[in-house]
XYZ file of C-alpha atoms in Angstrom:
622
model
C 48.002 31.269 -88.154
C 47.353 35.189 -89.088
C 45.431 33.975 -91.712
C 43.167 31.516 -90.300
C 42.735 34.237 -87.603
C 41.425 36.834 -90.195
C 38.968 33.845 -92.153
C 37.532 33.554 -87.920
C 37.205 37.242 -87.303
C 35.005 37.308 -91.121
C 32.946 34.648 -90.419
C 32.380 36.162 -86.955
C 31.434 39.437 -88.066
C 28.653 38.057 -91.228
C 27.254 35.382 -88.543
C 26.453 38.976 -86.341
C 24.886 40.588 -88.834
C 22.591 37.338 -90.112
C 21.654 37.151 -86.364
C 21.219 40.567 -85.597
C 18.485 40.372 -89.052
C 17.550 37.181 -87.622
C 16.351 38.205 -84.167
C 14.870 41.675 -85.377
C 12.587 39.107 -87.611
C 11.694 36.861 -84.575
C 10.753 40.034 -82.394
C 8.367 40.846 -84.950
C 6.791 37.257 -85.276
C 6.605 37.509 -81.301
C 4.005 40.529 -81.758
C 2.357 39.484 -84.731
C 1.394 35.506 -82.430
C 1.445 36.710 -78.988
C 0.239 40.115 -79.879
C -2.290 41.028 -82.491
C -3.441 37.485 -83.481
C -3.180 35.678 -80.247
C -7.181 35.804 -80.080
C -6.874 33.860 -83.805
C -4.883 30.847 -82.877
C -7.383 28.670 -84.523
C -6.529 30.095 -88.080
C -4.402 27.989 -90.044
C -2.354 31.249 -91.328
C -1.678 32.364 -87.365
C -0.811 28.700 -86.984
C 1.694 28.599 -89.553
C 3.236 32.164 -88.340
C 3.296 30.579 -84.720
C 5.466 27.430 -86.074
C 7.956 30.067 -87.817
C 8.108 31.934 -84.520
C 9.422 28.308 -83.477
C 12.161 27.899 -86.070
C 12.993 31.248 -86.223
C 13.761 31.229 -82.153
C 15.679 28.009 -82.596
C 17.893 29.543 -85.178
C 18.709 32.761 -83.437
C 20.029 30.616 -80.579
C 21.928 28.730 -82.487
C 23.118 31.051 -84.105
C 23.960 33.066 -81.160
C 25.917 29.411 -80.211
C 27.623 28.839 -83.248
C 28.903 32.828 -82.948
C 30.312 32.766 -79.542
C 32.330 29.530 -80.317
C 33.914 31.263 -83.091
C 34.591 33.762 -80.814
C 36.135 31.699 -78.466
C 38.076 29.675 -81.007
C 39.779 33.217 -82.161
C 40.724 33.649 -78.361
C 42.520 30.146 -77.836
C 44.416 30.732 -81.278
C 45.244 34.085 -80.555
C 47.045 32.712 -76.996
C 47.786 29.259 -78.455
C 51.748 30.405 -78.425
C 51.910 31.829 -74.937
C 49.760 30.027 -73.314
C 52.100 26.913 -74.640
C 55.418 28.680 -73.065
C 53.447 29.094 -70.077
C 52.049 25.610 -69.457
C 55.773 24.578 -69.774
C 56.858 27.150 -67.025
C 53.704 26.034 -64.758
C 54.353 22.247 -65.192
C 57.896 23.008 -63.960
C 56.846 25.076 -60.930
C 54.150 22.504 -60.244
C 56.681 19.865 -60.094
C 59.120 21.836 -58.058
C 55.967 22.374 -55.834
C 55.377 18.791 -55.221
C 58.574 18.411 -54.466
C 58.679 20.718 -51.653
C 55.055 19.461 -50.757
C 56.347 15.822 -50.297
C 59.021 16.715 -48.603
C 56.951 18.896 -45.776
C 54.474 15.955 -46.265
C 57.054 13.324 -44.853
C 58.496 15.931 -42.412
C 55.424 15.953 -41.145
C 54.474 12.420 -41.076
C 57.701 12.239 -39.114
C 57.027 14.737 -36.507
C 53.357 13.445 -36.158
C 55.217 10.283 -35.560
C 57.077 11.243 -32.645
C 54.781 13.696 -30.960
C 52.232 10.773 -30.934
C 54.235 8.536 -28.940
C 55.343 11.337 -27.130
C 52.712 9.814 -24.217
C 50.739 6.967 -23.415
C 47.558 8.972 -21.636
C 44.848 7.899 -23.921
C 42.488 11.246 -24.118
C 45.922 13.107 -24.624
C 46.702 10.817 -27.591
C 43.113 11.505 -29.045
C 43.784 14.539 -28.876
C 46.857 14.976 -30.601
C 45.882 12.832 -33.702
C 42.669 14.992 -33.881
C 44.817 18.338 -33.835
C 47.688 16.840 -35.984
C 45.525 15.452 -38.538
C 43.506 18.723 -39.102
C 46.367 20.617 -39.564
C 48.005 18.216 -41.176
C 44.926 18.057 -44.433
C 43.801 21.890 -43.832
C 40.373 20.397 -42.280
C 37.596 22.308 -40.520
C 36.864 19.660 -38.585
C 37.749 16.318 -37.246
C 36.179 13.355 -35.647
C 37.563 9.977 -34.072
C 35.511 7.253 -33.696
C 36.274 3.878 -31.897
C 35.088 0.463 -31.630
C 33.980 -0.604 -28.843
C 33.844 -4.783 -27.866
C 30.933 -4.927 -29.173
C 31.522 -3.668 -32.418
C 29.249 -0.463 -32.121
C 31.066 3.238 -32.999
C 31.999 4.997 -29.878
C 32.687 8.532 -30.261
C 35.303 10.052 -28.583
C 37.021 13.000 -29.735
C 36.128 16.396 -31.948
C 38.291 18.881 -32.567
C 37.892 21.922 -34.885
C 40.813 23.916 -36.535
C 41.041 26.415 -34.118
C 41.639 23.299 -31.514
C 38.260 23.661 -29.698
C 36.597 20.724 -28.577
C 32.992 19.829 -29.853
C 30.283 18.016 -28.280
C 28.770 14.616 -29.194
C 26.020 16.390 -30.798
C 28.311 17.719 -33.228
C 28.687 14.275 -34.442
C 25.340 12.841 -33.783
C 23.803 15.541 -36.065
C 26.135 17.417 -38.216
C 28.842 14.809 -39.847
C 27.745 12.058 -42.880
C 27.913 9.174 -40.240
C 27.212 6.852 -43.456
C 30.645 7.482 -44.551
C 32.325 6.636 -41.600
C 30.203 3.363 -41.154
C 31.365 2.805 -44.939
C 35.129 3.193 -44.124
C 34.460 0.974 -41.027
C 32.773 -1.835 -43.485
C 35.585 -1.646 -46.534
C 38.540 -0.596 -44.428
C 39.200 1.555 -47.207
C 39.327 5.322 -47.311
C 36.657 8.108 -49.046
C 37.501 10.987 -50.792
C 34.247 13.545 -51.552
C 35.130 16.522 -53.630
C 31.726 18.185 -53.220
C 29.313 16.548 -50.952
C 26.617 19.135 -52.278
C 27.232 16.928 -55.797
C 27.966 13.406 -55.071
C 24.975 11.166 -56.021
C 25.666 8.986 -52.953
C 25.696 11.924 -50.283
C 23.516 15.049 -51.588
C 20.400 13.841 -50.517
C 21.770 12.842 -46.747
C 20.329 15.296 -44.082
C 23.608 15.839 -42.259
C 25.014 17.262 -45.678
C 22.338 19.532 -46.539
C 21.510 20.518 -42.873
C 25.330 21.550 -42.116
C 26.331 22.059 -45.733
C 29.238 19.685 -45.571
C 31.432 20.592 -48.951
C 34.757 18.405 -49.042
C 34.882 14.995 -47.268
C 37.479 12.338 -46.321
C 37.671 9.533 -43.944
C 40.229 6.806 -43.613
C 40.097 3.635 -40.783
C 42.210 3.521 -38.015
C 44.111 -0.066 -38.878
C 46.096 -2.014 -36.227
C 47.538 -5.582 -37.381
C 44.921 -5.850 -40.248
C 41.898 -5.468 -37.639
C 40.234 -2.125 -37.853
C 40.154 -0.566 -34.574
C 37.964 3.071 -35.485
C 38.009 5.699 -38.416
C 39.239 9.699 -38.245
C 36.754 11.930 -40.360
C 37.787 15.355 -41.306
C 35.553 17.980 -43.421
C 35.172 21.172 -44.415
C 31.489 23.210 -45.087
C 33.370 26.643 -46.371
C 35.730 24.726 -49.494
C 34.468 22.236 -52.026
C 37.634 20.296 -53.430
C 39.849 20.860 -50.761
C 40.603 17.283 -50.711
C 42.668 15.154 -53.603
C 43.930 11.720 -54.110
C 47.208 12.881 -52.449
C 45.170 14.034 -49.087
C 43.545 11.056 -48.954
C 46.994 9.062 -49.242
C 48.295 11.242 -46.770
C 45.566 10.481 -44.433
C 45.381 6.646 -45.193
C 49.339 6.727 -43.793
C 48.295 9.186 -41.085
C 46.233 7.238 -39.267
C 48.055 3.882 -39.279
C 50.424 5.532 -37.355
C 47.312 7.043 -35.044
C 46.141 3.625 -35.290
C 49.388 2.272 -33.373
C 49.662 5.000 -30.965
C 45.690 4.691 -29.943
C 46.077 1.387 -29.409
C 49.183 1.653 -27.244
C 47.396 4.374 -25.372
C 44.153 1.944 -24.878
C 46.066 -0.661 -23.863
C 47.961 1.363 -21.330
C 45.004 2.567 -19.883
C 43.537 -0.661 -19.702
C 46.731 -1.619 -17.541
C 46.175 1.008 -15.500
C 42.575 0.369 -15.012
C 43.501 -3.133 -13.894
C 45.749 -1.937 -11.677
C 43.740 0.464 -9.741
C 40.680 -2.429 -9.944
C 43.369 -5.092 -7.763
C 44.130 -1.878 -5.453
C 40.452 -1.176 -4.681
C 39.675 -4.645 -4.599
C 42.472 -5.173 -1.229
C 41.390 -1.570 -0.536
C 37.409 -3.045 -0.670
C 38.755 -5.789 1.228
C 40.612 -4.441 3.914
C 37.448 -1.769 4.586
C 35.405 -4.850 4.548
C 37.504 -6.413 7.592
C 37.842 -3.231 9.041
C 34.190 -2.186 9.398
C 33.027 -5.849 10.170
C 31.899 -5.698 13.776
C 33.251 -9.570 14.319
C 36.559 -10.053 14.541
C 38.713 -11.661 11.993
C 42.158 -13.494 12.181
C 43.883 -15.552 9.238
C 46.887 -17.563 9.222
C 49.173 -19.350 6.576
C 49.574 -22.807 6.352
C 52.732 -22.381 8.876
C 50.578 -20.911 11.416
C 51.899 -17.014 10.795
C 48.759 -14.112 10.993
C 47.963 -12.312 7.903
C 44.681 -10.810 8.923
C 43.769 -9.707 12.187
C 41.306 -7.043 11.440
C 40.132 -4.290 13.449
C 37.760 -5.594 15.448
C 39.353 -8.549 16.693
C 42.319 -6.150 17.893
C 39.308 -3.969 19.506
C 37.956 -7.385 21.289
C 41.326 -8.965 22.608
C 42.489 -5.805 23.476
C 44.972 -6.007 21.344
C 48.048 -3.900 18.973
C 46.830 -4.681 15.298
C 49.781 -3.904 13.696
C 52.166 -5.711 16.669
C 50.393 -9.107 15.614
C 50.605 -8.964 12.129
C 53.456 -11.714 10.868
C 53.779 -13.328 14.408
C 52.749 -17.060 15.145
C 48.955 -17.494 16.484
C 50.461 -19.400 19.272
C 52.663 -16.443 20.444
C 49.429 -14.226 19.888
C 47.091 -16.463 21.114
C 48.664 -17.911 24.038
C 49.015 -14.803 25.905
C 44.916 -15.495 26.183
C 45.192 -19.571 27.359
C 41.162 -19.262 29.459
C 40.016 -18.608 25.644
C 41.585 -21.698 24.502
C 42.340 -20.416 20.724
C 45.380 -21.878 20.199
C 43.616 -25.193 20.750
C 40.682 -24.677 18.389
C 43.053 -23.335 15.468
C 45.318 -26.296 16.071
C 42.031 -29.007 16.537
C 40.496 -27.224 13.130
C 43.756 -28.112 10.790
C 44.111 -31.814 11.939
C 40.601 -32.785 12.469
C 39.044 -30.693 9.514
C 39.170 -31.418 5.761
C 37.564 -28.270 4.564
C 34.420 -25.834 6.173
C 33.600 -24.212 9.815
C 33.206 -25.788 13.022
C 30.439 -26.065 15.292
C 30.497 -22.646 16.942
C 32.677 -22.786 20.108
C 30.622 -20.490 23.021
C 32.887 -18.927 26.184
C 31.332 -17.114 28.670
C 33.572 -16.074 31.823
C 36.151 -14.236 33.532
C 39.445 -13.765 31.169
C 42.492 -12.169 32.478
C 43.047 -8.114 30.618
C 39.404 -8.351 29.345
C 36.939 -9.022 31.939
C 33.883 -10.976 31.990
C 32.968 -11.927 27.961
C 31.052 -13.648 26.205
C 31.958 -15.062 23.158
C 30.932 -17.486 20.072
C 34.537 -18.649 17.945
C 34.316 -20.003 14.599
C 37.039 -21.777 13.303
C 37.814 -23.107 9.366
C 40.630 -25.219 7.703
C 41.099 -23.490 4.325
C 42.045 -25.288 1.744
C 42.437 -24.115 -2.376
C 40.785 -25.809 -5.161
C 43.040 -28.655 -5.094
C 42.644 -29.454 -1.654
C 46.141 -28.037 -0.516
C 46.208 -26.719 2.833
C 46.854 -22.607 2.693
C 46.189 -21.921 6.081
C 43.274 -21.467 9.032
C 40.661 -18.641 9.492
C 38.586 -17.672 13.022
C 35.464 -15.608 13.192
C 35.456 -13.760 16.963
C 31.896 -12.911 17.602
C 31.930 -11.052 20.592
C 28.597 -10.948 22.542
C 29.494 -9.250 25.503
C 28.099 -6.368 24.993
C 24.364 -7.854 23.439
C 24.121 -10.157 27.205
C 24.863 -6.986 28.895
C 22.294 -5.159 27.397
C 19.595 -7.832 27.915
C 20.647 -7.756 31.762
C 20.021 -4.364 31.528
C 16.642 -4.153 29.284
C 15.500 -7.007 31.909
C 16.373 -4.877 35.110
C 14.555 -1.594 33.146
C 11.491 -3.545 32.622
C 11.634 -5.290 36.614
C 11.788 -1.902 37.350
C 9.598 0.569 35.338
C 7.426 -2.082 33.601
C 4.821 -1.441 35.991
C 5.078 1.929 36.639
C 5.440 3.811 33.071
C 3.941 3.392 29.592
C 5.748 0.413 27.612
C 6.704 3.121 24.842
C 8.269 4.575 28.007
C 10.289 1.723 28.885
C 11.198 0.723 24.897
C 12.742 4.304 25.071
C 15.000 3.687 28.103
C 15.781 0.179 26.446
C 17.042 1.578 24.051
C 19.243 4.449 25.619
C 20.215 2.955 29.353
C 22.379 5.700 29.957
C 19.456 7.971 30.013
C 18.986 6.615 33.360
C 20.644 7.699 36.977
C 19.462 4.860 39.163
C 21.482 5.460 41.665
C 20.027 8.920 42.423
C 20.157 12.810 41.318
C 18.652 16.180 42.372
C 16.307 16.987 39.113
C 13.603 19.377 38.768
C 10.123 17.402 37.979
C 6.543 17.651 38.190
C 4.311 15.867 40.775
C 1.042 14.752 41.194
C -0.413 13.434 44.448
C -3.909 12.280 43.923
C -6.783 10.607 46.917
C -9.852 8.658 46.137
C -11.653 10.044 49.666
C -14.187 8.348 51.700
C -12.316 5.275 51.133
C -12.718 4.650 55.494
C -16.540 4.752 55.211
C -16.597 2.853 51.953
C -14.735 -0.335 53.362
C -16.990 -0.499 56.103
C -20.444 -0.151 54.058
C -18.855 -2.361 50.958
C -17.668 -6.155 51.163
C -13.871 -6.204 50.481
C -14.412 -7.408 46.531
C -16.692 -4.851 45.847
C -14.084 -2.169 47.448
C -11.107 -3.666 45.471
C -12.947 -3.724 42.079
C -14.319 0.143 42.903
C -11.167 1.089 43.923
C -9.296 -0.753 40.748
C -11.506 0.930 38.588
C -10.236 4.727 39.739
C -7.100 4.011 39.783
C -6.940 2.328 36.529
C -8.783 5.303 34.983
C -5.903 7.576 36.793
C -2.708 5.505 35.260
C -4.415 6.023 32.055
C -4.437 9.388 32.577
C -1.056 9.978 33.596
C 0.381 7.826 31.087
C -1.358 9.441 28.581
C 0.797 12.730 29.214
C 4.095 10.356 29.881
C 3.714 10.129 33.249
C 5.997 8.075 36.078
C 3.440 6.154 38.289
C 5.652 5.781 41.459
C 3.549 4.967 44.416
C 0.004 3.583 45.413
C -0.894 3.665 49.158
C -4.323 2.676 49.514
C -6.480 4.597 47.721
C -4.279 7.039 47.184
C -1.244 7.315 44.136
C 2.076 9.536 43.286
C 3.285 10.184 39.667
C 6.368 12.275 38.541
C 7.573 13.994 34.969
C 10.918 14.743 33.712
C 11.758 11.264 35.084
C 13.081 9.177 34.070
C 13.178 10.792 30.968
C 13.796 14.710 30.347
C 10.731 16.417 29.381
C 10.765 20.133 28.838
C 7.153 20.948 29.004
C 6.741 18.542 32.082
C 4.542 21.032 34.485
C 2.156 20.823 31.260
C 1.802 17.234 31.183
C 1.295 17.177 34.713
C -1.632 19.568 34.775
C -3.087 18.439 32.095
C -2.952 14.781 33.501
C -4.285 16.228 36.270
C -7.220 17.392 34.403
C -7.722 14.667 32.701
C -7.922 12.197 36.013
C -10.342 14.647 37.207
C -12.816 14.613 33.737
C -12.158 10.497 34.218
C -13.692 10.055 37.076
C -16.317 12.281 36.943
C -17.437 10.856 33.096
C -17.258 7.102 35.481
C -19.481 8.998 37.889
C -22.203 9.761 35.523
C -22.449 6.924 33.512
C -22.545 4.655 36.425
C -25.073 6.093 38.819
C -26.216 3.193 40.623
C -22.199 2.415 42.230
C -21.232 4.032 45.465
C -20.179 8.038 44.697
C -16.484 8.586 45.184
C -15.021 12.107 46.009
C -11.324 13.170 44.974
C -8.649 15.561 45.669
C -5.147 16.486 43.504
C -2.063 18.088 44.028
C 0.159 19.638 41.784
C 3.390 21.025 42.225
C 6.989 21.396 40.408
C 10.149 22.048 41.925
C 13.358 20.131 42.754
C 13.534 16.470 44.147
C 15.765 13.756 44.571
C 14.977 10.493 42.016
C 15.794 7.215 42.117
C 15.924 3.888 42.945
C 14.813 3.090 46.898
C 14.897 0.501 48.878
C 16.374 -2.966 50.019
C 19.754 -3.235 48.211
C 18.939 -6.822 46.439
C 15.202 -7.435 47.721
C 12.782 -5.039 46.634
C 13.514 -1.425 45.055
C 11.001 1.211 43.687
C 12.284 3.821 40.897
C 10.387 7.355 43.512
C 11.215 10.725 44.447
C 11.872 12.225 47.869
C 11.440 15.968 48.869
C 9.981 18.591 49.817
C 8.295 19.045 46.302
C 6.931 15.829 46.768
C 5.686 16.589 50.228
C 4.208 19.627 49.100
C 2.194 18.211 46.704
C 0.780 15.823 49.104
C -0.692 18.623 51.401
C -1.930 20.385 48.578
C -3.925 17.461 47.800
C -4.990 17.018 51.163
C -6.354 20.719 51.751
C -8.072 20.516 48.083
C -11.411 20.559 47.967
C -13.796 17.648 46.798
C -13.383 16.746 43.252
C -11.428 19.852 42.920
C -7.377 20.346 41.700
C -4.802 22.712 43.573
C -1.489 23.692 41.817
C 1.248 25.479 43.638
C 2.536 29.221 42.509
C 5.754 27.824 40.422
C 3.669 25.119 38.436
C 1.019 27.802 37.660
C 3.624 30.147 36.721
C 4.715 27.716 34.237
C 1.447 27.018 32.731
C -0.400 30.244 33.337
C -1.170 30.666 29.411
C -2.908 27.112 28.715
C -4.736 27.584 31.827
C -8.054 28.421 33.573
C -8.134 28.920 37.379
C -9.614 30.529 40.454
C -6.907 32.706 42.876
C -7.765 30.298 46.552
C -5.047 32.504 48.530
C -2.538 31.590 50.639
C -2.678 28.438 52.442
C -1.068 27.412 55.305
C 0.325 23.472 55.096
C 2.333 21.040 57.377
C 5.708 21.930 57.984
C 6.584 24.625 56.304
C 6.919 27.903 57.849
C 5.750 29.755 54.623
C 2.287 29.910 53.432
C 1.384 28.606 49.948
C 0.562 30.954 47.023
C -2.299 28.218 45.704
C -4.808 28.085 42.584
C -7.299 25.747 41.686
C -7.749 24.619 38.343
C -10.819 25.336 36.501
C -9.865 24.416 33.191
C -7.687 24.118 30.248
C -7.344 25.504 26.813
C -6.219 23.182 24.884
C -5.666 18.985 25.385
């Protein structure tokens, strides 16, 4: 051994010096080409010094080669002895070592084992085979992925080592999804030392991108079907992964397998069960909120369903009926005649609903109805008889609302706009028929001369003249929302604020007002050749009784009595021609959409008082 060392260390030291000669020589060759003749490169003698430059550079490196073998030859030989003893000592500790490994290895599996089935919540069991199996392989990272019924991946879980959760991104983007679609195909597991150096993953984006190093994924296997895969990496530590790891793994997740499963099928049992609840939940909000009213029986004549409504239209204890006969229930209602129908629609009636049954009348706890019953044998799919159902509808409250739409338009039909009267249609209590003190706006308006004029004119020549002012003052006051309440000859009353409340009623009542008064004067000019008609209006505002008057089932007017009625009267009558007079607490309302001339006081028809009186000369704005 000595001696073969001392032959080495020899040959070691003459191969120096040859090389050491050997490079000097090349160095000079370099200047002598690439220096001083490089301009002569065409001369056969610089040719032939440039192909020894070649030859002499290949020797020096090999030489250089062949020397640091040597070298490294007297090294090995010079620690062949201890390095023997010492592989002996390290293949003992190495086996103690995997000893102790397998041992913690199967610990492990064992604990894994029972903290897995430790619950059945599924996104708790993901996440304890994600944190288990990165600690368990001394991963970076881990991803689960699932199949779904359709047999695409599903991802579910990430986890990192430090047990924070990552986003789907995270495995979109930065994991070799080809791997994991592998393992899905071959149901067998990958091991990937150095993902920067396997042939079959270097060039993938995800691995250069996110510099994934070590790689394994196994499938998740349940009863020989493949249910998912786990996939654990690392992009700090190339090897980090061997065989054992991946056998390790492989065991790992049939055990993950099983408990997933369990999990999945527990929470598809629970899903089921909270689907049936919200189905009789959907079900019972379905008979609650329909407006009919529902009752069901079993085929021995005991209620099952009596919903809601049908408790709200017998006047009757929804939960007292329940599980009592129909003819207990039912008979305490005999002018209804239920108990007949339900027993008439079980012998008479194979299968499907009856004719609707219509009552209208006077029934004992309820008052006057009026009602449409449908009534059904039901039978199941094989024609057995499993009991009756009947469909309440309860129009009662529809025929009293048509009595009252027809007695709104009888009464205001002629007297208000029809948007007017679709408004009180559609909120009767708006109305106070039988009478109440309000504050409104009226308008008393005169078409004068009308004397002299039915003596020079025939009488259908009058009526059309007069029809035509009139029916250019309705327009007029419903225009502004006006109540038309009276015509006496040639003159006419309207009100505002009645019947419906309207804040800004002096307004509307001056500026229908004005508006009457433009009318009839436009009518005047563009029909010069008809009789010339003068005109006077009142305006005041102010409280009043309102309502209906009249002969209690003959004929009744919707008016309003007062002294702000009467009022308004003599302020039309003192008016001058073609001229409009508002009283002090209708101009005060209006004063700042207004244009007027101060008359003075005026002295009118019962009242002791003077009026504070204006007459309208304009208005702002229409």
């Amino acid at each position: 051994m000595l001696t073969d060392l001392g032959e080495l260390h020899s040959l070691s030291e003459a191969l120096k010096r040859i090389s050491g000669q050997l490079h000097e020589h090349t160095r000079e060759l370099e200047r002598a080409v690439e220096g001083t003749y490089a301009s002569h490169l065409s001369d056969p003698r610089v040719q032939l010094l440039s192909k020894t430059l070649a030859v002499s550079r290949r020797a020096d490196l090999e030489l250089s080669r062949l020397s640091q073998l040597i070298l490294n030859l007297q090294r090995r030989l010079e620690h062949h002895e201890t390095a023997a003893l010492e592989r002996e000592q390290e293949k003992l500790r190495s086996s103690i070592t995997a000893l102790k490994r397998e041992r913690h290895e199967l610990e492990t599996l064992y604990e894994i084992a029972r903290t897995l089935n430790s619950t059945l919540e599924f996104n708790e069991v993901l996440r304890l085979v994600m944190d288990q199996v990165i600690s368990f392989v001394g991963a970076e990272r881990g991803f689960l992925v699932l199949l779904n019924e359709q047999g695409e991946l599903e991802f579910k879980i990430a986890r990192t080592k430090d047990a924070r959760s990552l986003e789907r991104d995270a495995f979109n983007l930065g994991i070799s999804q080809s791997t994991v679609n592998r393992v899905i195909q071959t149901r067998q597991p990958i091991l990937t030392s150095n993902a920067q150096e396997d042939q079959n993953l270097k060039d993938q984006r995800s691995i250069i991108e996110n510099r994934i190093r070590s790689i394994m994924c196994a499938p998740l296997m349940v009863r020989d079907r493949c249910i998912g895969a786990v996939y654990v990496d690392s992009r700090i530590n190339a090897n980090l992964f061997g065989p054992q790891q991946r056998d390790l793994l492989f065991a790992f997740c049939h055990q993950a397998a099983i408990a997933i499963d369990n999990a999945r099928l527990f929470a598809d049992l629970q899903r089921t069960l909270r689907q049936v609840n919200e189905d009789k939940q959907y079900m019972d909000n379905i008979f609650a909120s329909i407006a009919n009213g529902v009752i069901t029986t079993d085929p021995q004549g005991v209620i099952t369903t009596f919903n809601r409504a049908a408790g709200t239209i017998l006047k009757l204890d929804q939960r007292a009926v329940l599980g009592r006969h129909y003819h207990e229930v039912l008979g305490a209602l005999p002018e209804l005649g239920l108990v007949d129908l339900l027993q008439e629609a079980l012998l008479h009636h194979e299968h499907g609903t009856r004719v609707p049954v219509a009552f209208e009348g006077e029934v004992a706890g309820l008052g006057w109805v009026n009602m449409n019953f449908y009534v059904t044998a039901l039978r199941d799919e094989h024609g057995q008889h499993i009991g009756t159902a009947l469909v309440i509808d309860d129009r009662t409250d529809l025929k009293r609302a048509q009595a009252e739409a027809r007695e709104i338009k009888s009464l205001f039909g002629r007297y208000v706009h029809p948007s007017v009267v679709k408004r009180l249609i559609e909120d009767p209590r708006s109305l106070k028929l039988g009478g109440e003190t309000r504050e409104i706006s009226v308008i008393s308006a005169d078409l004068r001369g009308y004397t002299s004029l039915a003596e020079r004119l025939p009488p259908e020549q009058m009526m059309n003249l007069l029809n035509n002012y009139l029916d250019l003052m309705v327009e007029a006051i419903w225009d502004e929302g006006g109540t038309l309440t009276a015509f006496w000859g040639d003159e006419l009353m309207a009100i505002f604020n009645a019947p419906l409340e309207q804040d800004d009623h002096p307004l509307r009542a001056v500026r229908a007002a004005w508006k009457m008064r433009q009318a009839i004067l436009d009518y005047g000019r563009r029909h010069p050749d008809e009789v010339p008609v003068k005109f006077g209006i009142g305006v005041n505002t102010g409280l009043a009784i309102v309502g209906n008057i009249g002969s209690r089932g003959r004929i009744q007017n919707y008016t309003a009595i007062g002294d702000t009625v009467n009022v308004a009267a003599r302020l039309q009558s003192r008016a001058d021609d073609n001229n409009i007079y508002l009283n002090a607490p209708t101009f005060y309302r209006v004063r700042q959409h207004v244009q007027i001339d101060h008359v003075g006081t005026v002295s009118v028809k019962n009242r002791s008082e003077p009026l504070e009186v204006m007459r309208l000369t304009g208005i702002y704005s229409l």
